[in-house]
mmCIF file of C-alpha atoms and ligand atoms in Angstrom:
data_model
loop_
_atom_site.group_PDB
_atom_site.id
_atom_site.type_symbol
_atom_site.label_atom_id
_atom_site.label_comp_id
_atom_site.label_asym_id
_atom_site.label_seq_id
_atom_site.Cartn_x
_atom_site.Cartn_y
_atom_site.Cartn_z
ATOM 1 C CA MET A 1 -16.338 -159.794 131.120
ATOM 2 C CA LYS A 2 -16.790 -160.208 127.372
ATOM 3 C CA HIS A 3 -13.715 -162.452 127.255
ATOM 4 C CA LEU A 4 -15.238 -164.668 129.929
ATOM 5 C CA THR A 5 -18.466 -164.956 127.992
ATOM 6 C CA LEU A 6 -16.665 -165.936 124.846
ATOM 7 C CA ALA A 7 -14.473 -168.428 126.672
ATOM 8 C CA ALA A 8 -17.505 -170.047 128.269
ATOM 9 C CA LEU A 9 -19.239 -170.085 124.935
ATOM 10 C CA GLY A 10 -16.324 -171.798 123.243
ATOM 11 C CA LEU A 11 -16.298 -174.452 125.903
ATOM 12 C CA ALA A 12 -20.033 -175.106 125.669
ATOM 13 C CA LEU A 13 -19.798 -175.677 121.946
ATOM 14 C CA LEU A 14 -16.754 -177.824 122.428
ATOM 15 C CA LEU A 15 -18.444 -180.127 124.940
ATOM 16 C CA ALA A 16 -21.354 -180.612 122.625
ATOM 17 C CA SER A 17 -19.001 -182.061 120.035
ATOM 18 C CA CYS A 18 -16.901 -184.305 122.255
ATOM 19 C CA ALA A 19 -17.283 -187.932 123.214
ATOM 20 C CA PRO A 20 -18.103 -188.108 126.942
ATOM 21 C CA ALA A 21 -15.558 -190.881 127.511
ATOM 22 C CA ALA A 22 -12.524 -188.827 126.413
ATOM 23 C CA GLN A 23 -10.231 -187.894 129.302
ATOM 24 C CA GLU A 24 -10.407 -184.112 129.516
ATOM 25 C CA TYR A 25 -8.052 -181.723 131.307
ATOM 26 C CA THR A 26 -8.643 -177.990 131.522
ATOM 27 C CA ALA A 27 -6.789 -174.991 132.879
ATOM 28 C CA THR A 28 -7.813 -171.342 133.154
ATOM 29 C CA LEU A 29 -5.317 -168.549 133.601
ATOM 30 C CA LEU A 30 -5.027 -164.803 133.312
ATOM 31 C CA ALA A 31 -2.245 -163.833 130.933
ATOM 32 C CA MET A 32 -1.569 -161.316 128.154
ATOM 33 C CA ASP A 33 -4.326 -159.165 129.606
ATOM 34 C CA THR A 34 -7.060 -161.738 129.007
ATOM 35 C CA VAL A 35 -8.647 -164.944 130.294
ATOM 36 C CA MET A 36 -7.178 -168.071 128.741
ATOM 37 C CA GLU A 37 -8.819 -171.485 128.704
ATOM 38 C CA LEU A 38 -6.754 -174.523 127.774
ATOM 39 C CA THR A 39 -8.239 -177.973 127.154
ATOM 40 C CA ALA A 40 -6.335 -181.130 126.292
ATOM 41 C CA TYR A 41 -7.541 -184.705 125.924
ATOM 42 C CA GLY A 42 -5.986 -188.047 126.661
ATOM 43 C CA PRO A 43 -3.479 -189.292 129.244
ATOM 44 C CA GLU A 44 -0.731 -186.836 128.192
ATOM 45 C CA GLY A 45 -3.084 -183.893 128.623
ATOM 46 C CA GLU A 46 -2.473 -183.107 132.271
ATOM 47 C CA GLY A 47 1.303 -182.740 132.034
ATOM 48 C CA ALA A 48 1.054 -180.888 128.725
ATOM 49 C CA LEU A 49 -1.269 -178.305 130.271
ATOM 50 C CA GLU A 50 1.214 -177.635 133.070
ATOM 51 C CA GLU A 51 3.907 -176.995 130.481
ATOM 52 C CA ALA A 52 1.577 -174.900 128.340
ATOM 53 C CA GLN A 53 0.837 -172.571 131.254
ATOM 54 C CA ALA A 54 4.538 -172.142 131.952
ATOM 55 C CA LEU A 55 5.090 -171.436 128.260
ATOM 56 C CA ILE A 56 2.468 -168.671 128.213
ATOM 57 C CA GLN A 57 3.976 -167.033 131.286
ATOM 58 C CA GLU A 58 7.417 -167.204 129.666
ATOM 59 C CA LEU A 59 6.184 -165.644 126.416
ATOM 60 C CA GLU A 60 4.299 -162.920 128.247
ATOM 61 C CA GLY A 61 7.404 -162.138 130.291
ATOM 62 C CA LEU A 62 9.390 -161.683 127.079
ATOM 63 C CA MET A 63 6.867 -159.820 124.965
ATOM 64 C CA SER A 64 4.731 -157.558 127.136
ATOM 65 C CA ALA A 65 5.348 -153.923 126.225
ATOM 66 C CA THR A 66 4.044 -152.793 129.621
ATOM 67 C CA ASP A 67 6.276 -155.063 131.736
ATOM 68 C CA PRO A 68 9.531 -153.118 132.286
ATOM 69 C CA ASP A 69 11.416 -156.403 132.670
ATOM 70 C CA SER A 70 10.429 -157.725 129.234
ATOM 71 C CA GLU A 71 12.664 -157.941 126.201
ATOM 72 C CA ILE A 72 10.286 -155.720 124.238
ATOM 73 C CA ALA A 73 10.345 -153.042 126.961
ATOM 74 C CA ALA A 74 14.158 -153.096 126.904
ATOM 75 C CA LEU A 75 14.140 -152.676 123.114
ATOM 76 C CA ASN A 76 11.647 -149.816 123.451
ATOM 77 C CA ARG A 77 14.000 -148.045 125.883
ATOM 78 C CA GLY A 78 16.625 -148.099 123.146
ATOM 79 C CA GLN A 79 18.747 -150.859 124.669
ATOM 80 C CA THR A 80 20.644 -153.346 122.528
ATOM 81 C CA VAL A 81 19.109 -156.733 123.224
ATOM 82 C CA ALA A 82 20.314 -160.257 122.519
ATOM 83 C CA LEU A 83 17.056 -161.618 121.182
ATOM 84 C CA SER A 84 15.611 -164.762 122.710
ATOM 85 C CA PRO A 85 14.553 -167.380 120.130
ATOM 86 C CA PRO A 86 10.789 -166.749 120.604
ATOM 87 C CA VAL A 87 11.073 -162.967 120.207
ATOM 88 C CA ARG A 88 13.340 -163.400 117.219
ATOM 89 C CA GLU A 89 10.966 -165.902 115.596
ATOM 90 C CA LEU A 90 7.855 -163.810 116.200
ATOM 91 C CA LEU A 91 9.547 -160.599 115.003
ATOM 92 C CA ASP A 92 10.545 -162.413 111.819
ATOM 93 C CA GLN A 93 7.021 -163.639 111.149
ATOM 94 C CA ALA A 94 5.368 -160.383 112.176
ATOM 95 C CA LEU A 95 7.618 -158.192 110.004
ATOM 96 C CA GLU A 96 6.779 -160.390 107.040
ATOM 97 C CA LEU A 97 3.071 -159.865 107.700
ATOM 98 C CA CYS A 98 3.602 -156.105 108.036
ATOM 99 C CA GLY A 99 5.077 -156.185 104.538
ATOM 100 C CA ALA A 100 2.404 -158.502 103.128
ATOM 101 C CA THR A 101 -0.334 -156.153 104.376
ATOM 102 C CA ASP A 102 1.486 -153.083 103.111
ATOM 103 C CA GLY A 103 1.722 -151.744 106.638
ATOM 104 C CA ALA A 104 -1.935 -152.183 107.656
ATOM 105 C CA LEU A 105 -0.300 -154.311 110.342
ATOM 106 C CA ASP A 106 2.573 -152.304 111.762
ATOM 107 C CA ILE A 107 4.241 -153.548 114.933
ATOM 108 C CA THR A 108 5.973 -150.171 115.436
ATOM 109 C CA ILE A 109 2.612 -148.522 116.188
ATOM 110 C CA TYR A 110 3.258 -148.447 119.950
ATOM 111 C CA PRO A 111 3.922 -144.695 120.310
ATOM 112 C CA VAL A 112 0.465 -144.053 118.822
ATOM 113 C CA VAL A 113 -1.210 -146.828 120.846
ATOM 114 C CA ARG A 114 0.268 -145.187 123.956
ATOM 115 C CA ALA A 115 -0.935 -141.716 122.976
ATOM 116 C CA TRP A 116 -4.501 -143.062 123.010
ATOM 117 C CA GLY A 117 -3.906 -144.501 126.485
ATOM 118 C CA PHE A 118 -4.692 -148.111 125.612
ATOM 119 C CA PRO A 119 -1.788 -149.787 127.468
ATOM 120 C CA ASN A 120 -2.525 -148.190 130.865
ATOM 121 C CA LYS A 121 -6.259 -147.682 130.255
ATOM 122 C CA GLN A 122 -5.889 -143.910 130.770
ATOM 123 C CA TYR A 123 -7.851 -143.255 127.601
ATOM 124 C CA GLN A 124 -7.719 -139.926 125.784
ATOM 125 C CA VAL A 125 -8.171 -138.552 122.284
ATOM 126 C CA PRO A 126 -4.722 -137.260 121.290
ATOM 127 C CA ASP A 127 -4.147 -133.854 119.798
ATOM 128 C CA PRO A 128 -4.052 -134.196 115.945
ATOM 129 C CA GLY A 129 -0.681 -132.446 115.737
ATOM 130 C CA ALA A 130 0.808 -134.804 118.296
ATOM 131 C CA LEU A 131 -0.506 -137.777 116.317
ATOM 132 C CA THR A 132 1.114 -136.515 113.122
ATOM 133 C CA GLN A 133 4.441 -136.274 114.924
ATOM 134 C CA LEU A 134 4.125 -139.716 116.480
ATOM 135 C CA LEU A 135 3.303 -141.268 113.098
ATOM 136 C CA GLU A 136 6.780 -140.287 111.896
ATOM 137 C CA ARG A 137 8.114 -142.906 114.303
ATOM 138 C CA VAL A 138 5.820 -145.629 112.919
ATOM 139 C CA ASP A 139 7.352 -147.709 110.154
ATOM 140 C CA TYR A 140 8.052 -151.416 110.493
ATOM 141 C CA ALA A 141 10.686 -151.123 107.717
ATOM 142 C CA GLN A 142 12.931 -149.378 110.264
ATOM 143 C CA VAL A 143 13.289 -152.644 112.172
ATOM 144 C CA ALA A 144 16.191 -154.518 110.627
ATOM 145 C CA LEU A 145 16.713 -158.032 111.907
ATOM 146 C CA SER A 146 20.207 -159.260 111.278
ATOM 147 C CA GLY A 147 22.526 -161.089 113.596
ATOM 148 C CA ASP A 148 21.555 -162.035 117.131
ATOM 149 C CA THR A 149 21.035 -158.610 118.632
ATOM 150 C CA LEU A 150 18.653 -155.791 117.877
ATOM 151 C CA THR A 151 18.768 -152.082 118.580
ATOM 152 C CA LEU A 152 15.753 -150.031 117.531
ATOM 153 C CA PRO A 153 16.313 -146.666 115.881
ATOM 154 C CA GLU A 154 15.648 -143.739 118.204
ATOM 155 C CA GLY A 155 11.957 -143.225 118.869
ATOM 156 C CA VAL A 156 10.852 -146.548 117.388
ATOM 157 C CA GLU A 157 8.858 -148.729 119.795
ATOM 158 C CA LEU A 158 7.363 -152.176 119.323
ATOM 159 C CA ASP A 159 3.912 -153.508 120.213
ATOM 160 C CA LEU A 160 3.420 -157.235 119.643
ATOM 161 C CA GLY A 161 -0.160 -157.098 120.944
ATOM 162 C CA ALA A 162 -1.567 -157.858 117.498
ATOM 163 C CA VAL A 163 0.375 -161.116 117.095
ATOM 164 C CA ALA A 164 1.577 -162.422 120.479
ATOM 165 C CA LYS A 165 -1.501 -164.490 121.348
ATOM 166 C CA GLY A 166 -1.475 -166.080 117.904
ATOM 167 C CA TYR A 167 2.163 -166.996 118.316
ATOM 168 C CA ALA A 168 1.444 -168.393 121.782
ATOM 169 C CA GLY A 169 -1.247 -170.587 120.195
ATOM 170 C CA ASP A 170 1.205 -171.933 117.617
ATOM 171 C CA ARG A 171 3.761 -172.683 120.305
ATOM 172 C CA MET A 172 1.164 -174.475 122.402
ATOM 173 C CA MET A 173 0.096 -176.681 119.491
ATOM 174 C CA GLU A 174 3.756 -177.560 118.975
ATOM 175 C CA LEU A 175 4.139 -178.357 122.673
ATOM 176 C CA PHE A 176 1.005 -180.529 122.670
ATOM 177 C CA ARG A 177 2.232 -182.475 119.623
ATOM 178 C CA GLN A 178 5.615 -183.068 121.219
ATOM 179 C CA SER A 179 3.914 -184.274 124.409
ATOM 180 C CA GLY A 180 1.898 -186.847 122.485
ATOM 181 C CA VAL A 181 -1.404 -184.949 122.763
ATOM 182 C CA THR A 182 -3.412 -185.307 119.554
ATOM 183 C CA CYS A 183 -6.555 -183.478 120.560
ATOM 184 C CA ALA A 184 -6.545 -180.085 122.259
ATOM 185 C CA TYR A 185 -8.180 -176.702 122.161
ATOM 186 C CA VAL A 186 -7.119 -173.325 123.530
ATOM 187 C CA ASN A 187 -9.110 -170.121 123.812
ATOM 188 C CA LEU A 188 -6.771 -167.205 124.428
ATOM 189 C CA GLY A 189 -9.349 -164.457 124.903
ATOM 190 C CA GLY A 190 -10.919 -164.674 121.467
ATOM 191 C CA ASN A 191 -7.979 -166.420 119.819
ATOM 192 C CA VAL A 192 -9.065 -170.022 119.435
ATOM 193 C CA GLN A 193 -6.684 -172.698 118.210
ATOM 194 C CA ALA A 194 -7.446 -176.392 117.887
ATOM 195 C CA LEU A 195 -5.127 -179.362 117.504
ATOM 196 C CA GLY A 196 -6.416 -182.195 115.356
ATOM 197 C CA ALA A 197 -10.095 -183.038 115.318
ATOM 198 C CA SER A 198 -12.355 -183.187 118.359
ATOM 199 C CA PRO A 199 -12.203 -186.406 120.430
ATOM 200 C CA ASP A 200 -15.064 -188.036 118.537
ATOM 201 C CA GLY A 201 -13.297 -187.404 115.224
ATOM 202 C CA ASP A 202 -15.621 -184.656 114.024
ATOM 203 C CA PRO A 203 -14.313 -181.156 113.359
ATOM 204 C CA TRP A 204 -14.292 -178.679 116.250
ATOM 205 C CA ARG A 205 -17.234 -176.313 116.255
ATOM 206 C CA ILE A 206 -16.027 -172.798 117.046
ATOM 207 C CA GLY A 207 -18.455 -169.995 117.876
ATOM 208 C CA ILE A 208 -17.811 -166.560 116.392
ATOM 209 C CA GLN A 209 -18.976 -163.798 118.702
ATOM 210 C CA ASP A 210 -21.663 -161.325 117.687
ATOM 211 C CA PRO A 211 -19.800 -157.981 117.770
ATOM 212 C CA GLU A 212 -23.063 -156.281 118.751
ATOM 213 C CA GLY A 213 -23.948 -158.602 121.642
ATOM 214 C CA THR A 214 -22.701 -161.182 124.093
ATOM 215 C CA SER A 215 -23.769 -164.302 122.204
ATOM 216 C CA TYR A 216 -22.445 -165.759 118.969
ATOM 217 C CA LEU A 217 -23.549 -165.200 115.395
ATOM 218 C CA ALA A 218 -21.992 -168.100 113.540
ATOM 219 C CA VAL A 219 -20.317 -171.442 113.947
ATOM 220 C CA VAL A 220 -17.371 -172.570 111.871
ATOM 221 C CA GLU A 221 -16.161 -176.179 111.779
ATOM 222 C CA VAL A 222 -12.414 -176.661 111.706
ATOM 223 C CA THR A 223 -9.686 -179.260 112.159
ATOM 224 C CA ASP A 224 -6.128 -178.228 113.079
ATOM 225 C CA ARG A 225 -6.774 -174.531 112.725
ATOM 226 C CA ALA A 226 -6.480 -171.185 114.462
ATOM 227 C CA VAL A 227 -9.664 -169.109 114.498
ATOM 228 C CA VAL A 228 -8.780 -165.562 115.515
ATOM 229 C CA THR A 229 -11.104 -162.572 115.796
ATOM 230 C CA SER A 230 -10.304 -158.865 115.924
ATOM 231 C CA GLY A 231 -13.004 -156.363 116.665
ATOM 232 C CA MET A 232 -13.565 -152.950 118.107
ATOM 233 C CA TYR A 233 -15.842 -154.535 120.745
ATOM 234 C CA GLN A 234 -12.841 -156.249 122.347
ATOM 235 C CA ARG A 235 -11.357 -152.976 123.630
ATOM 236 C CA TYR A 236 -12.562 -149.406 123.248
ATOM 237 C CA PHE A 237 -13.492 -146.272 125.130
ATOM 238 C CA GLU A 238 -16.172 -143.676 124.586
ATOM 239 C CA GLN A 239 -15.840 -139.923 124.741
ATOM 240 C CA ASP A 240 -18.503 -137.358 123.835
ATOM 241 C CA GLY A 241 -20.645 -140.112 122.349
ATOM 242 C CA VAL A 242 -17.916 -141.360 120.004
ATOM 243 C CA ARG A 243 -16.511 -144.871 120.324
ATOM 244 C CA TYR A 244 -12.743 -145.236 119.860
ATOM 245 C CA GLY A 245 -11.485 -148.774 119.202
ATOM 246 C CA HIS A 246 -8.047 -150.222 119.945
ATOM 247 C CA ILE A 247 -7.156 -151.184 116.368
ATOM 248 C CA LEU A 248 -5.460 -148.181 114.809
ATOM 249 C CA ASP A 249 -4.897 -147.312 111.182
ATOM 250 C CA PRO A 250 -1.132 -146.755 110.796
ATOM 251 C CA ASP A 251 -1.822 -144.293 107.965
ATOM 252 C CA THR A 252 -3.869 -141.905 110.088
ATOM 253 C CA GLY A 253 -3.128 -142.763 113.716
ATOM 254 C CA TYR A 254 -6.886 -142.935 114.335
ATOM 255 C CA PRO A 255 -8.961 -146.028 115.094
ATOM 256 C CA ALA A 256 -9.577 -148.060 111.936
ATOM 257 C CA ASP A 257 -12.822 -146.994 110.329
ATOM 258 C CA SER A 258 -13.365 -149.662 107.701
ATOM 259 C CA ALA A 259 -17.115 -150.341 108.108
ATOM 260 C CA LEU A 260 -16.351 -153.744 109.648
ATOM 261 C CA SER A 261 -17.463 -154.794 113.135
ATOM 262 C CA SER A 262 -15.166 -157.785 113.337
ATOM 263 C CA VAL A 263 -12.769 -159.885 111.305
ATOM 264 C CA THR A 264 -12.161 -163.577 111.947
ATOM 265 C CA ILE A 265 -9.281 -165.384 110.252
ATOM 266 C CA VAL A 266 -9.098 -169.168 109.933
ATOM 267 C CA SER A 267 -5.620 -170.507 109.215
ATOM 268 C CA PRO A 268 -3.222 -173.308 110.122
ATOM 269 C CA SER A 269 -0.946 -170.609 111.584
ATOM 270 C CA GLY A 270 -2.007 -168.774 114.732
ATOM 271 C CA THR A 271 0.516 -165.980 114.181
ATOM 272 C CA LEU A 272 -0.714 -165.406 110.648
ATOM 273 C CA ALA A 273 -4.360 -165.529 111.750
ATOM 274 C CA ASP A 274 -3.711 -163.023 114.528
ATOM 275 C CA GLY A 275 -1.680 -160.625 112.384
ATOM 276 C CA LEU A 276 -4.158 -160.746 109.529
ATOM 277 C CA SER A 277 -7.234 -160.364 111.748
ATOM 278 C CA THR A 278 -5.841 -157.028 112.887
ATOM 279 C CA ALA A 279 -4.655 -156.000 109.417
ATOM 280 C CA LEU A 280 -7.883 -156.899 107.611
ATOM 281 C CA PHE A 281 -9.855 -154.937 110.193
ATOM 282 C CA VAL A 282 -7.829 -151.913 109.042
ATOM 283 C CA LEU A 283 -8.032 -152.760 105.331
ATOM 284 C CA GLY A 284 -11.783 -153.324 105.148
ATOM 285 C CA ARG A 285 -13.756 -155.626 102.883
ATOM 286 C CA GLU A 286 -12.106 -154.832 99.539
ATOM 287 C CA GLY A 287 -8.581 -154.968 100.888
ATOM 288 C CA ALA A 288 -9.387 -158.200 102.700
ATOM 289 C CA GLU A 289 -10.685 -159.834 99.540
ATOM 290 C CA ALA A 290 -7.680 -158.680 97.517
ATOM 291 C CA LEU A 291 -5.242 -160.124 100.032
ATOM 292 C CA TRP A 292 -7.181 -163.404 100.164
ATOM 293 C CA ARG A 293 -6.990 -163.685 96.376
ATOM 294 C CA ALA A 294 -3.239 -163.144 96.481
ATOM 295 C CA ARG A 295 -2.619 -165.887 99.072
ATOM 296 C CA ASP A 296 -3.771 -169.393 99.884
ATOM 297 C CA ASP A 297 -3.017 -169.687 103.582
ATOM 298 C CA PHE A 298 -6.142 -168.287 105.242
ATOM 299 C CA ASP A 299 -9.890 -167.808 105.070
ATOM 300 C CA PHE A 300 -11.953 -165.009 106.568
ATOM 301 C CA VAL A 301 -15.276 -164.068 108.120
ATOM 302 C CA LEU A 302 -15.959 -160.336 107.841
ATOM 303 C CA VAL A 303 -18.863 -158.972 109.869
ATOM 304 C CA GLY A 304 -19.934 -155.683 108.308
ATOM 305 C CA GLN A 305 -21.610 -152.802 110.094
ATOM 306 C CA ASP A 306 -24.209 -153.005 107.314
ATOM 307 C CA GLY A 307 -25.443 -156.394 108.559
ATOM 308 C CA THR A 308 -23.584 -158.461 105.944
ATOM 309 C CA VAL A 309 -21.362 -161.386 106.840
ATOM 310 C CA THR A 310 -18.796 -162.068 104.098
ATOM 311 C CA ILE A 311 -16.866 -165.348 104.122
ATOM 312 C CA SER A 312 -14.252 -166.766 101.771
ATOM 313 C CA GLU A 313 -15.173 -170.009 100.048
ATOM 314 C CA GLY A 314 -12.581 -172.186 101.813
ATOM 315 C CA ILE A 315 -14.722 -172.308 104.977
ATOM 316 C CA GLU A 316 -18.116 -172.401 103.286
ATOM 317 C CA ASP A 317 -18.681 -176.053 104.209
ATOM 318 C CA GLY A 318 -19.257 -176.192 107.918
ATOM 319 C CA PHE A 319 -20.035 -172.493 108.278
ATOM 320 C CA ALA A 320 -23.477 -171.500 109.510
ATOM 321 C CA LEU A 321 -25.036 -168.299 110.746
ATOM 322 C CA GLN A 322 -26.740 -169.037 114.039
ATOM 323 C CA GLY A 323 -28.425 -167.221 116.899
ATOM 324 C CA ALA A 324 -27.943 -163.478 116.425
ATOM 325 C CA GLY A 325 -26.432 -164.235 113.012
ATOM 326 C CA GLU A 326 -29.790 -165.168 111.562
ATOM 327 C CA ASP A 327 -30.482 -161.432 111.157
ATOM 328 C CA TYR A 328 -27.385 -161.018 108.934
ATOM 329 C CA ASN A 329 -27.052 -161.579 105.167
ATOM 330 C CA LEU A 330 -24.417 -164.118 104.137
ATOM 331 C CA GLU A 331 -22.159 -163.475 101.151
ATOM 332 C CA VAL A 332 -19.513 -165.940 99.909
ATOM 333 C CA VAL A 333 -16.436 -164.690 98.057
ATOM 334 C CA ARG A 334 -15.061 -167.102 95.451
ATOM 335 C CA ARG A 335 -11.776 -167.282 93.565
HETATM 336 P P1 AMP B 1 -5.708 -157.680 117.913
HETATM 337 O O1 AMP B 1 -6.532 -157.744 119.146
HETATM 338 O O2 AMP B 1 -4.948 -158.922 117.600
HETATM 339 O O3 AMP B 1 -6.458 -157.184 116.721
HETATM 340 O O4 AMP B 1 -4.549 -156.627 118.190
HETATM 341 C C1 AMP B 1 -4.845 -155.318 118.565
HETATM 342 C C2 AMP B 1 -3.699 -154.737 119.380
HETATM 343 O O5 AMP B 1 -2.556 -154.558 118.544
HETATM 344 C C3 AMP B 1 -4.026 -153.364 119.921
HETATM 345 O O6 AMP B 1 -4.538 -153.452 121.237
HETATM 346 C C4 AMP B 1 -2.686 -152.644 119.853
HETATM 347 O O7 AMP B 1 -1.898 -152.949 120.975
HETATM 348 C C5 AMP B 1 -2.038 -153.238 118.640
HETATM 349 N N1 AMP B 1 -2.397 -152.576 117.375
HETATM 350 C C6 AMP B 1 -3.413 -151.712 117.116
HETATM 351 N N2 AMP B 1 -3.451 -151.373 115.813
HETATM 352 C C7 AMP B 1 -2.430 -152.040 115.224
HETATM 353 C C8 AMP B 1 -1.923 -152.103 113.884
HETATM 354 N N3 AMP B 1 -2.505 -151.452 112.874
HETATM 355 N N4 AMP B 1 -0.849 -152.896 113.660
HETATM 356 C C9 AMP B 1 -0.250 -153.579 114.667
HETATM 357 N N5 AMP B 1 -0.676 -153.552 115.939
HETATM 358 C C10 AMP B 1 -1.746 -152.807 116.216
HETATM 359 MG MG1 MG B 2 -4.361 -159.759 115.822
#
């Protein structure tokens, strides 16, 4: 339900910024366990949206860890797999991000994700001893990509849930460009990615959801960017009054407890934005700032549980706290 709210919200903001005369095509589909809204403008839009939907279904069919017919499921069963180009490309990019975040992002976390019951929604708090044992199987450095086939070491299992939607966004932007679409916008359940500027030439105005409510707390203006949010509110369960979120700390096996409510990454790359939104949620404010200082390919919005919103200076222009966000304090991190 939250995904639907956010999708609707994104669309409302989008319409407010678009020229009424632009030819608009939209599609809504359920894929990758979320509601996806695709919008493309201009005469090429209709055909491009058809292809984009087929592309998402193809990527989901390859990458879903819960679909026994997927390439990832075959790898997780220990089979030797001739990697398809998309899986190969995403694994390459994701492993690099695992390294860049010093393992805060770790795509071999699946055994632990499963122990918490997130994939099948049979939630449970695992036994601490069992978690310790499962963590021995978690280490992205055990995945060695060379040649055209991959066999995972025994016990190692992949989960591309932290990066797959971001990659799908990148692939859709590429598809739109190749189809001659110059203006498009996709909302993949909280992963927003925009091609070009909005139809009237102004930047897109993207709403960032209030992690504590159903409305938004800020608006960020972007052109040609992915805007990807990770937060506990997107998936969690409660037991004995404790809330357990779906983003896990690979060091402990427990839900990340970094004093952040959500992390939004703004970047030209959807895969990078998706991987880093998850990783920075694990790393917390200091780790997030340190990584931002070491790189120049993303900006962030960190919503703290203490009521502070911290943004990096690259998105300062065009960023505004709004609605629920007016109760937060804004802090800008500079180089
Ligand atoms: P996202 O919604 O992009 O932040 O990705 C969260 C999803 O990625 C979770 O539902 C898990 O399937 C998986 N995941 C959880 N923690 C991690 C982690 N530290 N590194 C990589 N994947 C993770
Ligand atoms: Mg992510």
